[in-house]
Amino acid sequence: MKKLPTIGFALAGVVAIGLTGCGLGSGTSTDSGSSSDEITGEITFSTLQLKPTFTDYIEGVIDDFETANPGTAVKWIDVPFDGAQEKISTDAQAGTLPDVINLNPNFAQPLEAQGAFVNLDDAMPGLSSKFVTGAWDAFQVPGEDGSFGFPWYLSSEVTMYNSSMFETAGLDPNSPPATYDELFADARTLAGAGADFTGMHPALENRFITDLGRMGVPLMNKAGTEWTFNTPDAEAYVAELADLYQSGVFPPDSLTQDHAKETEAYQAGQIALFPSGANFLTIIEENAPDIAKATNVGPQITSEGGPTNVSVMGLLVPKSSENKATALAFAEYITNAENQLAFSKIVTIFPSVTEALADPYFMDDSDGTVESKARRIAAEQLPDAENIVPVQFDDRIKAIVIGKVQLAMKGDLTPAEALDQAVEEANAVTAK
Amino acid sequence: MARPIQARTPARTHRRRGATKRKTVEYTIRYALLMFVFVLLVGPFIWQFGTSLKGAGESIYTANPFPASPTLANYGMVADTIPVFRYLGNSLVVATSSAILNCVLASLAGYVLARMRFRGRTLVDLVFLATIIIPFEVIMVSVFLTSRSLGLVDSLLGVILPTAVTGLSILIMRTAFMALPREIEEAAMIDGASDWQRFIRVALPSVQGSLVVVAIFAFVFAWDDFLWPLVILKDSANFTLTVGIQYLSGTFTSNQRVVAAGTMIAVIPLLVLFFSLQRWFFRGVGEGGLKG
Amino acid sequence: MKAQYKWLPWLFLTPALIIALVFTIGPFLNTIVLSFTNSTTLGGGTFNGIQNYLDLANSPQFWISTRNTLLYVAVVVPLLMVLPLLLAVLVERNIPLIGFFRSVFYSPVVASMVVVGLIWSWLLSSDGAVNGLLEALHIIQKPLPFLTDTTLLLLSCMLVTVWKGLGYYMVIYLAALGNVPKELHEAAQVDGAGSGRRLWSITLPGVRPTMLLVGLLGSIAAMKVFAEIFVISSGTAGPGGQARSLVYTIREVGLGLSGEIGYASAMSLALFILTIGFSILYLRSQRTDQLR
């Protein structure tokens, strides 16, 4: 007797889910119509893990914006990095994306390709000239017109190294490596010093594809549909990685470890070289004060004539937003020169607005600290930097590519086999 | 294994000295074994606790987990960084509701499945089993859309309901009821007790131990759950503790001592709960059922 | 007790059934539908017949995942059925401090997976404690690559699963041990049965239904293994991703913003069918128990 209604209810539920679950359409198709051009009303603004460091800053900017634009209210949500993709994708499916959403180019790309975001080239002509070129270009979809994100903060890799380990190994503690050849030569010397540390950590998932890009290996075709990194240069690089691993320049367990483990290994004094974002200086200071004292910085590792890399965060406004005018105004406000400059003064990150990046603050390292030196080095390399990693390099492609490189480093595949297989399998996924 | 000596029969009292000696040996072996397992299992807990007490000047990436000069400052930092009491409160509401709902709903369902014969029982068995097997990640988007159509987004109720009864709880209760000697209930039936009375007065008190297990499992599961609360909750005021402690390390800071302190705050209530409930495991058939 | 019920069971079952149907079974039926489409996380959803299943059959990753998953079950489940029982017997008796030990033994269950992964990857690293111990005992000459060899990595993950599951299943056994009548033990002791013999002939038969339950739960948990592999291999599933499990692969292809929901759904269905095999075995054996 009780059975029928229960099952009926469940079936009704299934049908309803089936209908809504099968498409994004229901959520995003209600894009225009109700939105007015007036800057007023409430919007939601989501960021990627900016609490707790920037809580005061973000709340301050929101207050200022609300004061300058009476009648507006900004509701701030901060999403932790763990689980962010799941949260964003459920929101996208349900059509409940925030009005202004903070994404990196990789997270943004699948949504951009679906046409989920307002095209800023149309909505705010002339905006692009304010930003660093490499950052602006990061929010374009290969093969399509339009730019979808306000570039926000940037970070740029520098080469951190343990100067006392350099001394132990008989290297000059004041001349860090600048090219890949120097990097690997130094790493070999360091590992051969007979001390209880090795040269460096490969952190493949974080660096492999960027390294290829910096070496001038073409990663994808122009249309962004096919991977092309199985070149002789790339082969030579994989062969080098294999040699470094097998000869113990990388720690034995590093084959399957990621950037977090690299950070840990550097902080534990197990490796001497640590090429990574300048912001990691703060983290080293917090967790391993002794290592921080010995740490010095040099510029990002590059190869002759190759580009430098910049990591970009951006703000995007979904077409589904019911208050696009306010959302765009807020995104423009928070990314303006003044607000970005204030943001960059809290930790070692960088503004994407040219005007702010030109501020003397970034060039002044007269206080002699490693942080200000890192800041100057990074700021100098930013104007010409590119976002090297293609937006299509998502977690799945990454897993495929890194997996093959690991096998090559272990000696199970030759570098050529590994790269050919990686390209083939990655193309199969990208084609879907 | 040592020989447990529980019931000394009168005939054996003249061997008391020998028994006492054996008792000492038995206790020694027992505690040695306990200490051995203790060392095997306690590592992460000690390390985390040690890290949470380390001061700012101490490196945490060393083999020594013990702080040179212990400090509670990291716990203070947790409280300064996130509204930890609010999140504790939310977690408590969610986990307690889930535990109570699981106990009630699972004992009802488990009793039926263990004791009553009716058409469709196998199907129901399979439905509940299926709920244990299906990986949540696979159905999460659908569950989110369902919850949204029920208006549960951004509410603690939305966190609680999907875990209000799990197949696991039902299985545990079903197994417990099946293990009950039927004679107890049959005696009650002769006394003319109704089905409901038999369930409430006879069967339920006899499976207290399993009820406690269900309560602990449901509580711990709801307390530790991360992905679902993150997805369904929007307003940071509604966050549960597992979601909230994510905010202890940002993209640009990662003070592992504070993170460790946050994790300890999340784990200690669970161990306290477990400690205070564990002695109830044994109020099963032996003490509750037969006497009552 | 043998009476056929009509409506009473449904009255007891309704609340649990509603929760299960709305939040798990419904979404799962939806998953079945999706497995015949090319849905992605962000849309799509055109019917494409059995294409996903054909893709599965041709995917080496799927077969590696399935092989590893079954291997995992084969190794882990017997250990999980036996070791927690021994642990439960060890902490069963109320001796001084036993509550403390029980709680500590439960602590790995509630410890955060991140911390567990951190500690175990230290212990298992090439210069870690496990290799150090084995070298000191002259069992090995040079460090074993626990983290970079696919087979050893899988074994390491199994070790962590068993380690983390000890306390969990110990709790289930503890509740069941309370149901074994003490009189039986006492009588056997008078007859001069040693503790090993009593474990074999009294405790084991007494907890038989629970052992089956633990076997089932252990199988399901092992079939769904993900977190251990993820944290021990720092998210790579070993060199070339060859230590992947089914749920690992399901998450890899199905979650995230470019997830292929249709394909992942097909894989989940394969997992479901594999797991349901164990469940039917379990239900069968229980039914035989009931008939005795």
Coordinates of N, CA and C in Angstrom, one line a residue, chain C residues 40-169:
Chain C
T40 N 28.8 15.3 -21.1 CA 30.0 15.7 -20.4 C 29.6 16.5 -19.2
T41 N 30.5 16.9 -18.4 CA 30.2 17.6 -17.2 C 29.3 18.9 -17.5
L42 N 29.6 19.5 -18.6 CA 29.0 20.7 -18.9 C 27.9 20.7 -20.0
G43 N 27.5 19.5 -20.4 CA 26.4 19.4 -21.4 C 26.5 18.2 -22.2
G44 N 26.1 18.4 -23.5 CA 26.1 17.2 -24.4 C 24.8 16.4 -24.0
G45 N 24.9 15.1 -24.2 CA 23.8 14.3 -23.8 C 23.0 13.8 -25.0
T46 N 23.7 13.5 -26.1 CA 23.0 12.8 -27.2 C 23.2 11.3 -27.0
F47 N 22.1 10.6 -27.3 CA 22.1 9.2 -27.2 C 23.2 8.6 -28.2
N48 N 24.1 7.8 -27.7 CA 25.1 7.2 -28.6 C 25.2 5.7 -28.4
G49 N 24.0 5.1 -28.0 CA 24.0 3.6 -28.0 C 25.0 3.0 -27.0
I50 N 25.7 2.0 -27.4 CA 26.6 1.3 -26.5 C 28.0 1.7 -26.8
Q51 N 28.2 2.9 -27.4 CA 29.5 3.4 -27.7 C 30.4 3.4 -26.5
N52 N 29.9 4.0 -25.4 CA 30.8 4.1 -24.2 C 31.3 2.7 -23.8
Y53 N 30.4 1.7 -23.9 CA 30.8 0.4 -23.4 C 31.8 -0.2 -24.4
L54 N 31.7 0.1 -25.7 CA 32.7 -0.4 -26.6 C 34.0 0.3 -26.3
D55 N 34.0 1.6 -26.0 CA 35.2 2.3 -25.7 C 35.9 1.7 -24.4
L56 N 35.0 1.3 -23.5 CA 35.5 0.7 -22.3 C 36.3 -0.6 -22.6
A57 N 35.6 -1.4 -23.4 CA 36.2 -2.7 -23.7 C 37.5 -2.5 -24.4
N58 N 37.7 -1.4 -25.1 CA 38.9 -1.2 -25.9 C 40.0 -0.4 -25.1
S59 N 39.6 0.0 -23.9 CA 40.5 0.9 -23.1 C 41.4 0.1 -22.2
P60 N 42.8 0.1 -22.5 CA 43.7 -0.6 -21.6 C 43.6 -0.1 -20.2
Q61 N 43.3 1.2 -20.0 CA 43.2 1.8 -18.7 C 42.1 1.1 -17.9
F62 N 41.0 0.9 -18.5 CA 39.9 0.2 -17.9 C 40.3 -1.2 -17.4
W63 N 41.0 -1.9 -18.2 CA 41.3 -3.3 -17.8 C 42.4 -3.3 -16.7
I64 N 43.3 -2.3 -16.8 CA 44.3 -2.2 -15.7 C 43.6 -1.9 -14.4
S65 N 42.7 -1.0 -14.5 CA 41.9 -0.6 -13.3 C 41.1 -1.8 -12.7
T66 N 40.5 -2.5 -13.6 CA 39.7 -3.6 -13.1 C 40.6 -4.7 -12.5
R67 N 41.7 -5.0 -13.2 CA 42.7 -6.0 -12.6 C 43.1 -5.5 -11.2
N68 N 43.6 -4.3 -11.1 CA 44.1 -3.8 -9.8 C 43.0 -3.9 -8.8
T69 N 41.8 -3.5 -9.1 CA 40.7 -3.5 -8.2 C 40.4 -4.9 -7.6
L70 N 40.4 -5.8 -8.5 CA 40.1 -7.2 -8.1 C 41.3 -7.7 -7.3
L71 N 42.5 -7.4 -7.7 CA 43.6 -7.8 -6.9 C 43.5 -7.2 -5.5
Y72 N 43.1 -6.0 -5.4 CA 43.0 -5.3 -4.2 C 42.0 -6.0 -3.2
V73 N 40.8 -6.4 -3.8 CA 39.8 -7.1 -3.0 C 40.4 -8.4 -2.5
A74 N 41.1 -9.1 -3.4 CA 41.6 -10.5 -3.1 C 42.6 -10.4 -1.9
V75 N 43.4 -9.4 -1.9 CA 44.4 -9.3 -0.8 C 43.9 -8.7 0.5
V76 N 43.1 -7.6 0.3 CA 42.7 -6.8 1.4 C 41.6 -7.5 2.3
V77 N 40.6 -8.1 1.6 CA 39.4 -8.5 2.3 C 39.7 -9.6 3.3
P78 N 40.5 -10.7 2.9 CA 40.7 -11.7 4.0 C 41.4 -11.1 5.2
L79 N 42.4 -10.1 5.0 CA 43.0 -9.5 6.1 C 42.1 -8.7 6.9
L80 N 41.1 -8.0 6.3 CA 40.2 -7.2 7.0 C 39.2 -8.1 7.8
M81 N 39.0 -9.3 7.3 CA 38.0 -10.1 8.1 C 38.7 -10.7 9.3
V82 N 40.0 -10.9 9.3 CA 40.7 -11.6 10.4 C 41.3 -10.6 11.4
L83 N 42.2 -9.7 10.9 CA 43.0 -8.9 11.8 C 42.1 -8.1 12.8
P84 N 41.0 -7.4 12.3 CA 40.2 -6.6 13.2 C 39.6 -7.5 14.3
L85 N 39.3 -8.7 13.9 CA 38.7 -9.6 14.9 C 39.7 -9.9 16.0
L86 N 40.9 -10.2 15.6 CA 41.9 -10.4 16.6 C 42.1 -9.2 17.5
L87 N 42.1 -8.0 16.9 CA 42.2 -6.8 17.6 C 41.0 -6.6 18.6
A88 N 39.9 -6.9 18.1 CA 38.7 -6.8 19.0 C 38.8 -7.7 20.2
V89 N 39.3 -9.0 19.9 CA 39.4 -9.9 21.0 C 40.4 -9.4 22.0
L90 N 41.5 -8.7 21.5 CA 42.5 -8.2 22.4 C 42.0 -7.0 23.3
V91 N 41.1 -6.2 22.8 CA 40.6 -5.1 23.6 C 39.2 -5.3 24.2
E92 N 38.7 -6.6 24.0 CA 37.3 -6.8 24.5 C 37.2 -6.7 26.0
R93 N 38.2 -7.3 26.7 CA 37.9 -7.3 28.1 C 38.2 -6.0 28.8
N94 N 37.4 -5.7 29.8 CA 37.6 -4.4 30.5 C 38.7 -4.5 31.5
I95 N 39.9 -4.1 31.1 CA 41.0 -4.0 32.0 C 41.4 -2.6 32.0
P96 N 42.2 -2.2 33.1 CA 42.5 -0.7 33.2 C 43.0 -0.1 31.9
L97 N 42.6 1.1 31.6 CA 43.1 1.8 30.4 C 42.6 1.3 29.1
I98 N 41.7 0.3 29.1 CA 41.3 -0.3 27.9 C 40.5 0.7 27.0
G99 N 39.8 1.6 27.6 CA 39.0 2.6 26.9 C 40.0 3.5 26.1
F100 N 41.1 3.8 26.7 CA 42.1 4.6 26.0 C 42.6 3.9 24.8
F101 N 43.0 2.6 25.0 CA 43.5 1.9 23.9 C 42.5 1.7 22.7
R102 N 41.3 1.4 23.1 CA 40.2 1.3 22.1 C 40.1 2.6 21.2
S103 N 40.1 3.7 22.0 CA 40.0 5.0 21.2 C 41.2 5.2 20.3
V104 N 42.4 4.9 20.8 CA 43.5 5.2 20.0 C 43.5 4.3 18.8
F105 N 43.1 3.0 19.0 CA 43.0 2.1 17.9 C 42.0 2.6 16.8
Y106 N 41.1 3.4 17.2 CA 40.1 3.9 16.3 C 40.6 5.1 15.6
S107 N 41.7 5.7 16.1 CA 42.1 7.0 15.6 C 42.5 7.0 14.1
P108 N 43.1 5.9 13.6 CA 43.4 6.0 12.1 C 42.2 6.1 11.3
V109 N 41.0 5.6 11.8 CA 39.8 5.8 11.0 C 39.4 7.2 10.8
V110 N 39.6 8.0 11.8 CA 39.2 9.4 11.7 C 40.3 10.3 11.3
A111 N 41.5 9.8 11.3 CA 42.6 10.7 10.9 C 42.4 11.2 9.4
S112 N 42.8 12.4 9.1 CA 42.6 12.9 7.8 C 43.5 12.1 6.8
M113 N 42.9 11.8 5.7 CA 43.6 11.0 4.6 C 44.8 11.7 4.2
V114 N 44.8 13.1 4.2 CA 46.0 13.8 3.7 C 47.2 13.5 4.7
V115 N 46.9 13.6 6.0 CA 47.9 13.3 7.0 C 48.4 11.9 6.9
V116 N 47.4 11.0 6.7 CA 47.8 9.5 6.6 C 48.7 9.3 5.4
G117 N 48.4 10.0 4.3 CA 49.2 9.8 3.1 C 50.6 10.4 3.3
L118 N 50.6 11.5 4.0 CA 51.9 12.2 4.3 C 52.8 11.3 5.1
I119 N 52.3 10.7 6.2 CA 53.1 9.9 7.1 C 53.5 8.6 6.4
W120 N 52.6 8.0 5.7 CA 52.9 6.7 5.1 C 53.9 6.9 3.9
S121 N 53.8 8.0 3.2 CA 54.8 8.1 2.1 C 56.1 8.5 2.7
W122 N 56.2 9.0 3.9 CA 57.5 9.2 4.6 C 58.0 7.8 5.0
L123 N 57.1 7.0 5.6 CA 57.6 5.7 6.1 C 58.1 4.8 5.0
L124 N 57.4 4.9 3.8 CA 57.7 4.0 2.7 C 58.7 4.6 1.8
S125 N 59.2 5.8 2.0 CA 60.1 6.4 1.0 C 61.4 5.6 1.0
S126 N 62.3 5.9 0.0 CA 63.5 5.1 -0.1 C 64.4 5.2 1.1
D127 N 64.3 6.4 1.8 CA 65.2 6.5 3.0 C 64.3 6.5 4.2
G128 N 63.1 5.9 4.1 CA 62.1 6.0 5.2 C 62.3 4.8 6.2
A129 N 61.4 4.8 7.2 CA 61.6 3.9 8.3 C 61.5 2.4 7.9
V130 N 60.6 2.2 7.0 CA 60.3 0.8 6.6 C 61.6 0.2 6.0
N131 N 62.1 0.9 5.0 CA 63.3 0.5 4.3 C 64.5 0.4 5.3
G132 N 64.5 1.4 6.2 CA 65.6 1.4 7.2 C 65.6 0.1 8.1
L133 N 64.4 -0.2 8.5 CA 64.2 -1.4 9.3 C 64.6 -2.7 8.6
L134 N 64.1 -2.8 7.3 CA 64.4 -4.0 6.6 C 65.9 -4.1 6.3
E135 N 66.6 -3.0 6.1 CA 68.0 -3.0 5.9 C 68.7 -3.4 7.2
A136 N 68.3 -2.8 8.3 CA 68.9 -3.1 9.6 C 68.8 -4.6 9.9
L137 N 67.7 -5.2 9.5 CA 67.5 -6.6 9.7 C 68.2 -7.5 8.6
H138 N 68.8 -6.8 7.7 CA 69.5 -7.5 6.6 C 68.6 -8.4 5.8
I139 N 67.3 -7.9 5.7 CA 66.4 -8.6 4.8 C 66.6 -8.2 3.4
I140 N 67.0 -6.9 3.2 CA 67.2 -6.4 1.9 C 68.6 -5.7 1.9
Q141 N 69.2 -5.6 0.7 CA 70.5 -4.9 0.5 C 70.3 -3.4 0.2
K142 N 69.4 -3.1 -0.7 CA 69.2 -1.7 -1.0 C 67.7 -1.4 -0.9
P143 N 67.3 -0.1 -0.7 CA 66.0 0.2 -0.5 C 65.0 -0.3 -1.5
L144 N 63.8 -0.8 -1.1 CA 62.8 -1.2 -2.0 C 62.0 0.0 -2.5
P145 N 61.7 0.1 -3.8 CA 61.0 1.3 -4.3 C 59.5 1.2 -4.1
F146 N 59.1 1.3 -2.8 CA 57.7 1.2 -2.5 C 56.8 2.2 -3.3
L147 N 57.3 3.3 -3.6 CA 56.5 4.4 -4.1 C 56.6 4.5 -5.7
T148 N 57.6 3.9 -6.2 CA 57.8 4.1 -7.7 C 57.8 2.8 -8.5
D149 N 57.4 1.7 -7.8 CA 57.2 0.4 -8.5 C 55.7 0.1 -8.4
T150 N 55.1 -0.2 -9.6 CA 53.7 -0.4 -9.6 C 53.2 -1.4 -8.6
T151 N 53.8 -2.6 -8.6 CA 53.3 -3.7 -7.7 C 53.5 -3.3 -6.2
L152 N 54.7 -2.8 -5.9 CA 55.0 -2.4 -4.5 C 54.1 -1.3 -4.1
L153 N 53.8 -0.4 -5.0 CA 53.0 0.7 -4.7 C 51.6 0.2 -4.3
L154 N 51.1 -0.7 -5.1 CA 49.7 -1.3 -4.8 C 49.8 -2.0 -3.5
L155 N 50.8 -2.7 -3.2 CA 50.9 -3.4 -1.9 C 51.0 -2.4 -0.8
S156 N 51.7 -1.3 -1.0 CA 51.8 -0.3 0.0 C 50.4 0.3 0.3
C157 N 49.6 0.5 -0.8 CA 48.3 1.1 -0.6 C 47.4 0.1 0.1
M158 N 47.6 -1.2 -0.2 CA 46.8 -2.2 0.5 C 47.1 -2.2 2.0
L159 N 48.4 -2.1 2.3 CA 48.8 -2.0 3.7 C 48.1 -0.8 4.4
V160 N 48.1 0.3 3.7 CA 47.4 1.5 4.3 C 45.9 1.2 4.5
T161 N 45.3 0.6 3.5 CA 43.9 0.3 3.6 C 43.6 -0.6 4.8
V162 N 44.4 -1.6 5.0 CA 44.2 -2.5 6.1 C 44.5 -1.8 7.4
W163 N 45.5 -1.0 7.4 CA 45.9 -0.2 8.6 C 44.8 0.7 9.1
K164 N 44.2 1.4 8.1 CA 43.2 2.4 8.4 C 41.8 1.7 8.7
G165 N 41.7 0.4 8.2 CA 40.4 -0.3 8.4 C 40.4 -1.0 9.7
L166 N 41.5 -1.3 10.3 CA 41.6 -2.1 11.5 C 40.6 -1.6 12.6
G167 N 40.6 -0.3 12.9 CA 39.8 0.2 13.9 C 38.3 0.2 13.6
Y168 N 38.1 0.4 12.3 CA 36.7 0.5 11.8 C 36.0 -0.9 12.0
Y169 N 36.6 -1.9 11.5 CA 36.0 -3.2 11.6 C 36.1 -3.8 13.0

